[in-house]
């Protein structure tokens, strides 16, 4: 599996070139992508704002987002 940094670089480059992404569903199984996203989100002021559910970013955990296939 490619590293999250490599994946994000590819996504960024394809976006700059207006190229579509394919088979991105598989990326949801890359735990490192969630950790990078969390690191970018948690310092934001809006991170503690409730969304559709009552959950906020502080309720995120590795165990909660874990899938065993």
CSV table of N, CA and C in Angstrom, one decimal:
chain,number,residue,atom,x,y,z
A,1,UNK,N,0.8,-1.2,0.0
A,1,UNK,CA,0.0,0.0,0.0
A,1,UNK,C,0.9,1.2,0.0
A,2,UNK,N,0.5,2.2,-0.8
A,2,UNK,CA,1.3,3.5,-0.8
A,2,UNK,C,1.1,4.3,0.4
A,3,UNK,N,2.1,5.1,0.7
A,3,UNK,CA,2.0,5.9,1.9
A,3,UNK,C,0.9,7.0,1.7
A,4,UNK,N,0.4,7.5,2.8
A,4,UNK,CA,-0.6,8.6,2.7
A,4,UNK,C,-0.1,9.8,2.0
A,5,UNK,N,1.2,10.1,2.3
A,5,UNK,CA,1.8,11.3,1.7
A,5,UNK,C,1.8,11.1,0.2
A,6,UNK,N,2.2,9.9,-0.3
A,6,UNK,CA,2.2,9.7,-1.8
A,6,UNK,C,0.8,9.8,-2.4
A,7,UNK,N,-0.2,9.2,-1.7
A,7,UNK,CA,-1.6,9.3,-2.2
A,7,UNK,C,-2.0,10.7,-2.2
A,8,UNK,N,-1.8,11.5,-1.2
A,8,UNK,CA,-2.2,12.9,-1.2
A,8,UNK,C,-1.5,13.7,-2.3
A,9,UNK,N,-0.3,13.4,-2.6
A,9,UNK,CA,0.5,14.1,-3.6
A,9,UNK,C,-0.2,13.8,-5.0
A,10,UNK,N,-0.5,12.5,-5.2
A,10,UNK,CA,-1.1,12.1,-6.5
A,10,UNK,C,-2.5,12.8,-6.6
A,11,UNK,N,-3.3,12.8,-5.6
A,11,UNK,CA,-4.6,13.5,-5.6
A,11,UNK,C,-4.4,14.9,-5.9
A,12,UNK,N,-3.5,15.6,-5.3
A,12,UNK,CA,-3.2,17.0,-5.5
A,12,UNK,C,-2.8,17.3,-7.0
A,13,UNK,N,-1.9,16.5,-7.5
A,13,UNK,CA,-1.4,16.7,-8.8
A,13,UNK,C,-2.6,16.4,-9.9
A,14,UNK,N,-3.4,15.4,-9.6
A,14,UNK,CA,-4.5,15.1,-10.6
A,14,UNK,C,-5.5,16.3,-10.5
A,15,UNK,N,-5.7,16.8,-9.3
A,15,UNK,CA,-6.6,17.9,-9.2
A,15,UNK,C,-6.1,19.2,-10.0
A,16,UNK,N,-4.8,19.5,-9.9
A,16,UNK,CA,-4.3,20.6,-10.6
A,16,UNK,C,-4.4,20.4,-12.1
A,17,UNK,N,-4.4,19.2,-12.6
A,17,UNK,CA,-4.5,18.9,-14.0
A,17,UNK,C,-6.0,18.6,-14.4
A,18,UNK,N,-6.9,18.8,-13.5
A,18,UNK,CA,-8.3,18.6,-13.7
A,18,UNK,C,-8.6,17.2,-14.2
A,19,UNK,N,-7.9,16.2,-13.7
A,19,UNK,CA,-8.1,14.8,-14.0
A,19,UNK,C,-8.9,14.1,-13.0
A,20,UNK,N,-9.8,13.2,-13.4
A,20,UNK,CA,-10.7,12.6,-12.4
A,20,UNK,C,-9.9,11.5,-11.6
A,21,UNK,N,-10.5,11.2,-10.4
A,21,UNK,CA,-9.9,10.2,-9.6
A,21,UNK,C,-10.8,8.9,-9.8
A,22,UNK,N,-10.2,7.8,-9.8
A,22,UNK,CA,-10.9,6.5,-9.9
A,22,UNK,C,-10.6,5.6,-8.8
A,23,UNK,N,-11.5,4.8,-8.4
A,23,UNK,CA,-11.4,3.8,-7.4
A,23,UNK,C,-10.9,4.3,-6.0
A,24,UNK,N,-11.4,5.5,-5.7
A,24,UNK,CA,-11.0,6.1,-4.4
A,24,UNK,C,-11.5,5.4,-3.2
A,25,UNK,N,-12.5,4.6,-3.4
A,25,UNK,CA,-13.1,3.9,-2.2
A,25,UNK,C,-12.1,3.2,-1.4
A,26,UNK,N,-11.1,2.6,-2.1
A,26,UNK,CA,-10.1,1.8,-1.4
A,26,UNK,C,-9.3,2.7,-0.4
A,27,UNK,N,-9.2,3.9,-0.7
A,27,UNK,CA,-8.4,4.8,0.1
A,27,UNK,C,-9.0,5.0,1.5
A,28,UNK,N,-10.3,4.7,1.7
A,28,UNK,CA,-11.0,4.7,3.0
A,28,UNK,C,-10.4,3.7,4.0
A,29,UNK,N,-9.7,2.8,3.5
A,29,UNK,CA,-9.1,1.8,4.3
A,29,UNK,C,-7.7,2.1,4.8
A,30,UNK,N,-7.2,3.3,4.4
A,30,UNK,CA,-5.8,3.7,4.8
A,30,UNK,C,-5.9,4.6,6.0
A,31,UNK,N,-5.6,4.0,7.2
A,31,UNK,CA,-5.7,4.6,8.5
A,31,UNK,C,-4.9,5.9,8.6
A,32,UNK,N,-3.8,5.9,7.9
A,32,UNK,CA,-2.9,7.1,7.9
A,32,UNK,C,-3.6,8.3,7.4
A,33,UNK,N,-4.4,8.2,6.4
A,33,UNK,CA,-5.1,9.3,5.8
A,33,UNK,C,-6.1,9.9,6.8
A,34,UNK,N,-6.7,9.1,7.7
A,34,UNK,CA,-7.6,9.6,8.7
A,34,UNK,C,-6.8,10.4,9.7
A,35,UNK,N,-5.6,9.9,10.1
A,35,UNK,CA,-4.8,10.6,11.1
A,35,UNK,C,-4.3,11.9,10.5
A,36,UNK,N,-3.9,12.0,9.3
A,36,UNK,CA,-3.5,13.3,8.6
A,36,UNK,C,-4.7,14.2,8.6
A,37,UNK,N,-5.9,13.8,8.3
A,37,UNK,CA,-7.0,14.6,8.2
A,37,UNK,C,-7.3,15.1,9.6
A,38,UNK,N,-7.3,14.3,10.6
A,38,UNK,CA,-7.5,14.7,12.0
A,38,UNK,C,-6.5,15.7,12.4
A,39,UNK,N,-5.3,15.6,12.1
A,39,UNK,CA,-4.2,16.5,12.5
A,39,UNK,C,-4.5,17.9,11.9
A,40,UNK,N,-5.1,17.9,10.7
A,40,UNK,CA,-5.4,19.2,10.1
A,40,UNK,C,-6.7,19.8,10.6
A,41,UNK,N,-7.6,19.0,11.0
A,41,UNK,CA,-9.0,19.5,11.5
A,41,UNK,C,-9.0,19.9,12.9
A,42,UNK,N,-8.4,19.2,13.8
A,42,UNK,CA,-8.6,19.4,15.2
A,42,UNK,C,-8.2,20.8,15.7
A,43,UNK,N,-7.2,21.5,15.1
A,43,UNK,CA,-6.9,22.8,15.6
A,43,UNK,C,-7.9,23.9,15.2
A,44,UNK,N,-8.8,23.6,14.2
A,44,UNK,CA,-9.7,24.6,13.7
A,44,UNK,C,-10.8,24.9,14.7
A,45,UNK,N,-11.2,26.2,14.7
A,45,UNK,CA,-12.2,26.6,15.7
A,45,UNK,C,-13.5,25.9,15.5
A,46,UNK,N,-13.9,25.5,14.2
A,46,UNK,CA,-15.1,24.9,14.0
A,46,UNK,C,-15.1,23.4,14.2
A,47,UNK,N,-14.0,22.8,14.6
A,47,UNK,CA,-13.9,21.4,14.8
A,47,UNK,C,-14.8,20.9,15.9
A,48,UNK,N,-15.2,21.7,16.9
A,48,UNK,CA,-16.0,21.3,18.0
A,48,UNK,C,-17.5,21.6,17.7
A,49,UNK,N,-17.8,22.1,16.4
A,49,UNK,CA,-19.2,22.3,16.0
A,49,UNK,C,-19.8,21.0,15.7
A,50,UNK,N,-21.0,20.7,16.2
A,50,UNK,CA,-21.7,19.5,15.9
A,50,UNK,C,-22.3,19.5,14.5
A,51,UNK,N,-22.2,18.4,13.8
A,51,UNK,CA,-22.8,18.3,12.5
A,51,UNK,C,-24.1,17.7,12.5
A,52,UNK,N,-24.4,16.8,11.6
A,52,UNK,CA,-25.7,16.1,11.5
A,52,UNK,C,-25.9,15.2,12.7
A,53,UNK,N,-24.8,14.6,13.2
A,53,UNK,CA,-24.9,13.9,14.4
A,53,UNK,C,-24.5,14.7,15.6
A,54,UNK,N,-24.5,14.2,16.8
A,54,UNK,CA,-24.1,15.0,18.0
A,54,UNK,C,-22.6,14.9,18.1
A,55,UNK,N,-21.9,14.2,17.2
A,55,UNK,CA,-20.4,14.0,17.4
A,55,UNK,C,-19.6,15.3,16.9
A,56,UNK,N,-18.5,15.4,17.6
A,56,UNK,CA,-17.5,16.5,17.2
A,56,UNK,C,-16.2,15.8,17.0
A,57,UNK,N,-15.2,16.5,16.5
A,57,UNK,CA,-13.9,15.9,16.1
A,57,UNK,C,-13.2,15.3,17.4
A,58,UNK,N,-13.5,15.8,18.6
A,58,UNK,CA,-12.9,15.2,19.8
A,58,UNK,C,-13.4,13.8,20.1
A,59,UNK,N,-14.5,13.4,19.5
A,59,UNK,CA,-15.0,12.1,19.7
A,59,UNK,C,-14.4,11.0,18.8
A,60,UNK,N,-13.4,11.4,17.9
A,60,UNK,CA,-12.8,10.5,17.0
A,60,UNK,C,-11.8,9.6,17.7
A,61,UNK,N,-11.7,8.4,17.3
A,61,UNK,CA,-10.7,7.5,17.8
A,61,UNK,C,-10.4,6.5,16.8
A,62,UNK,N,-9.2,5.9,16.9
A,62,UNK,CA,-8.8,4.8,16.0
A,62,UNK,C,-9.7,3.6,16.1
A,63,UNK,N,-10.1,3.3,17.3
A,63,UNK,CA,-11.0,2.1,17.5
A,63,UNK,C,-12.3,2.4,16.8
A,64,UNK,N,-12.8,3.6,16.9
A,64,UNK,CA,-14.1,3.9,16.3
A,64,UNK,C,-14.1,3.8,14.8
A,65,UNK,N,-13.0,4.1,14.2
A,65,UNK,CA,-12.8,4.1,12.7
A,65,UNK,C,-12.1,2.9,12.2
A,66,UNK,N,-12.2,1.8,12.9
A,66,UNK,CA,-11.4,0.6,12.6
A,66,UNK,C,-12.4,-0.4,11.8
A,67,UNK,N,-11.8,-0.9,10.8
A,67,UNK,CA,-12.6,-1.9,10.0
A,67,UNK,C,-11.7,-3.1,9.9
A,68,UNK,N,-12.2,-4.3,10.2
A,68,UNK,CA,-11.4,-5.5,10.0
A,68,UNK,C,-12.0,-6.3,8.8
A,69,UNK,N,-11.3,-6.4,7.8
A,69,UNK,CA,-11.7,-7.2,6.6
A,69,UNK,C,-10.7,-8.2,6.3
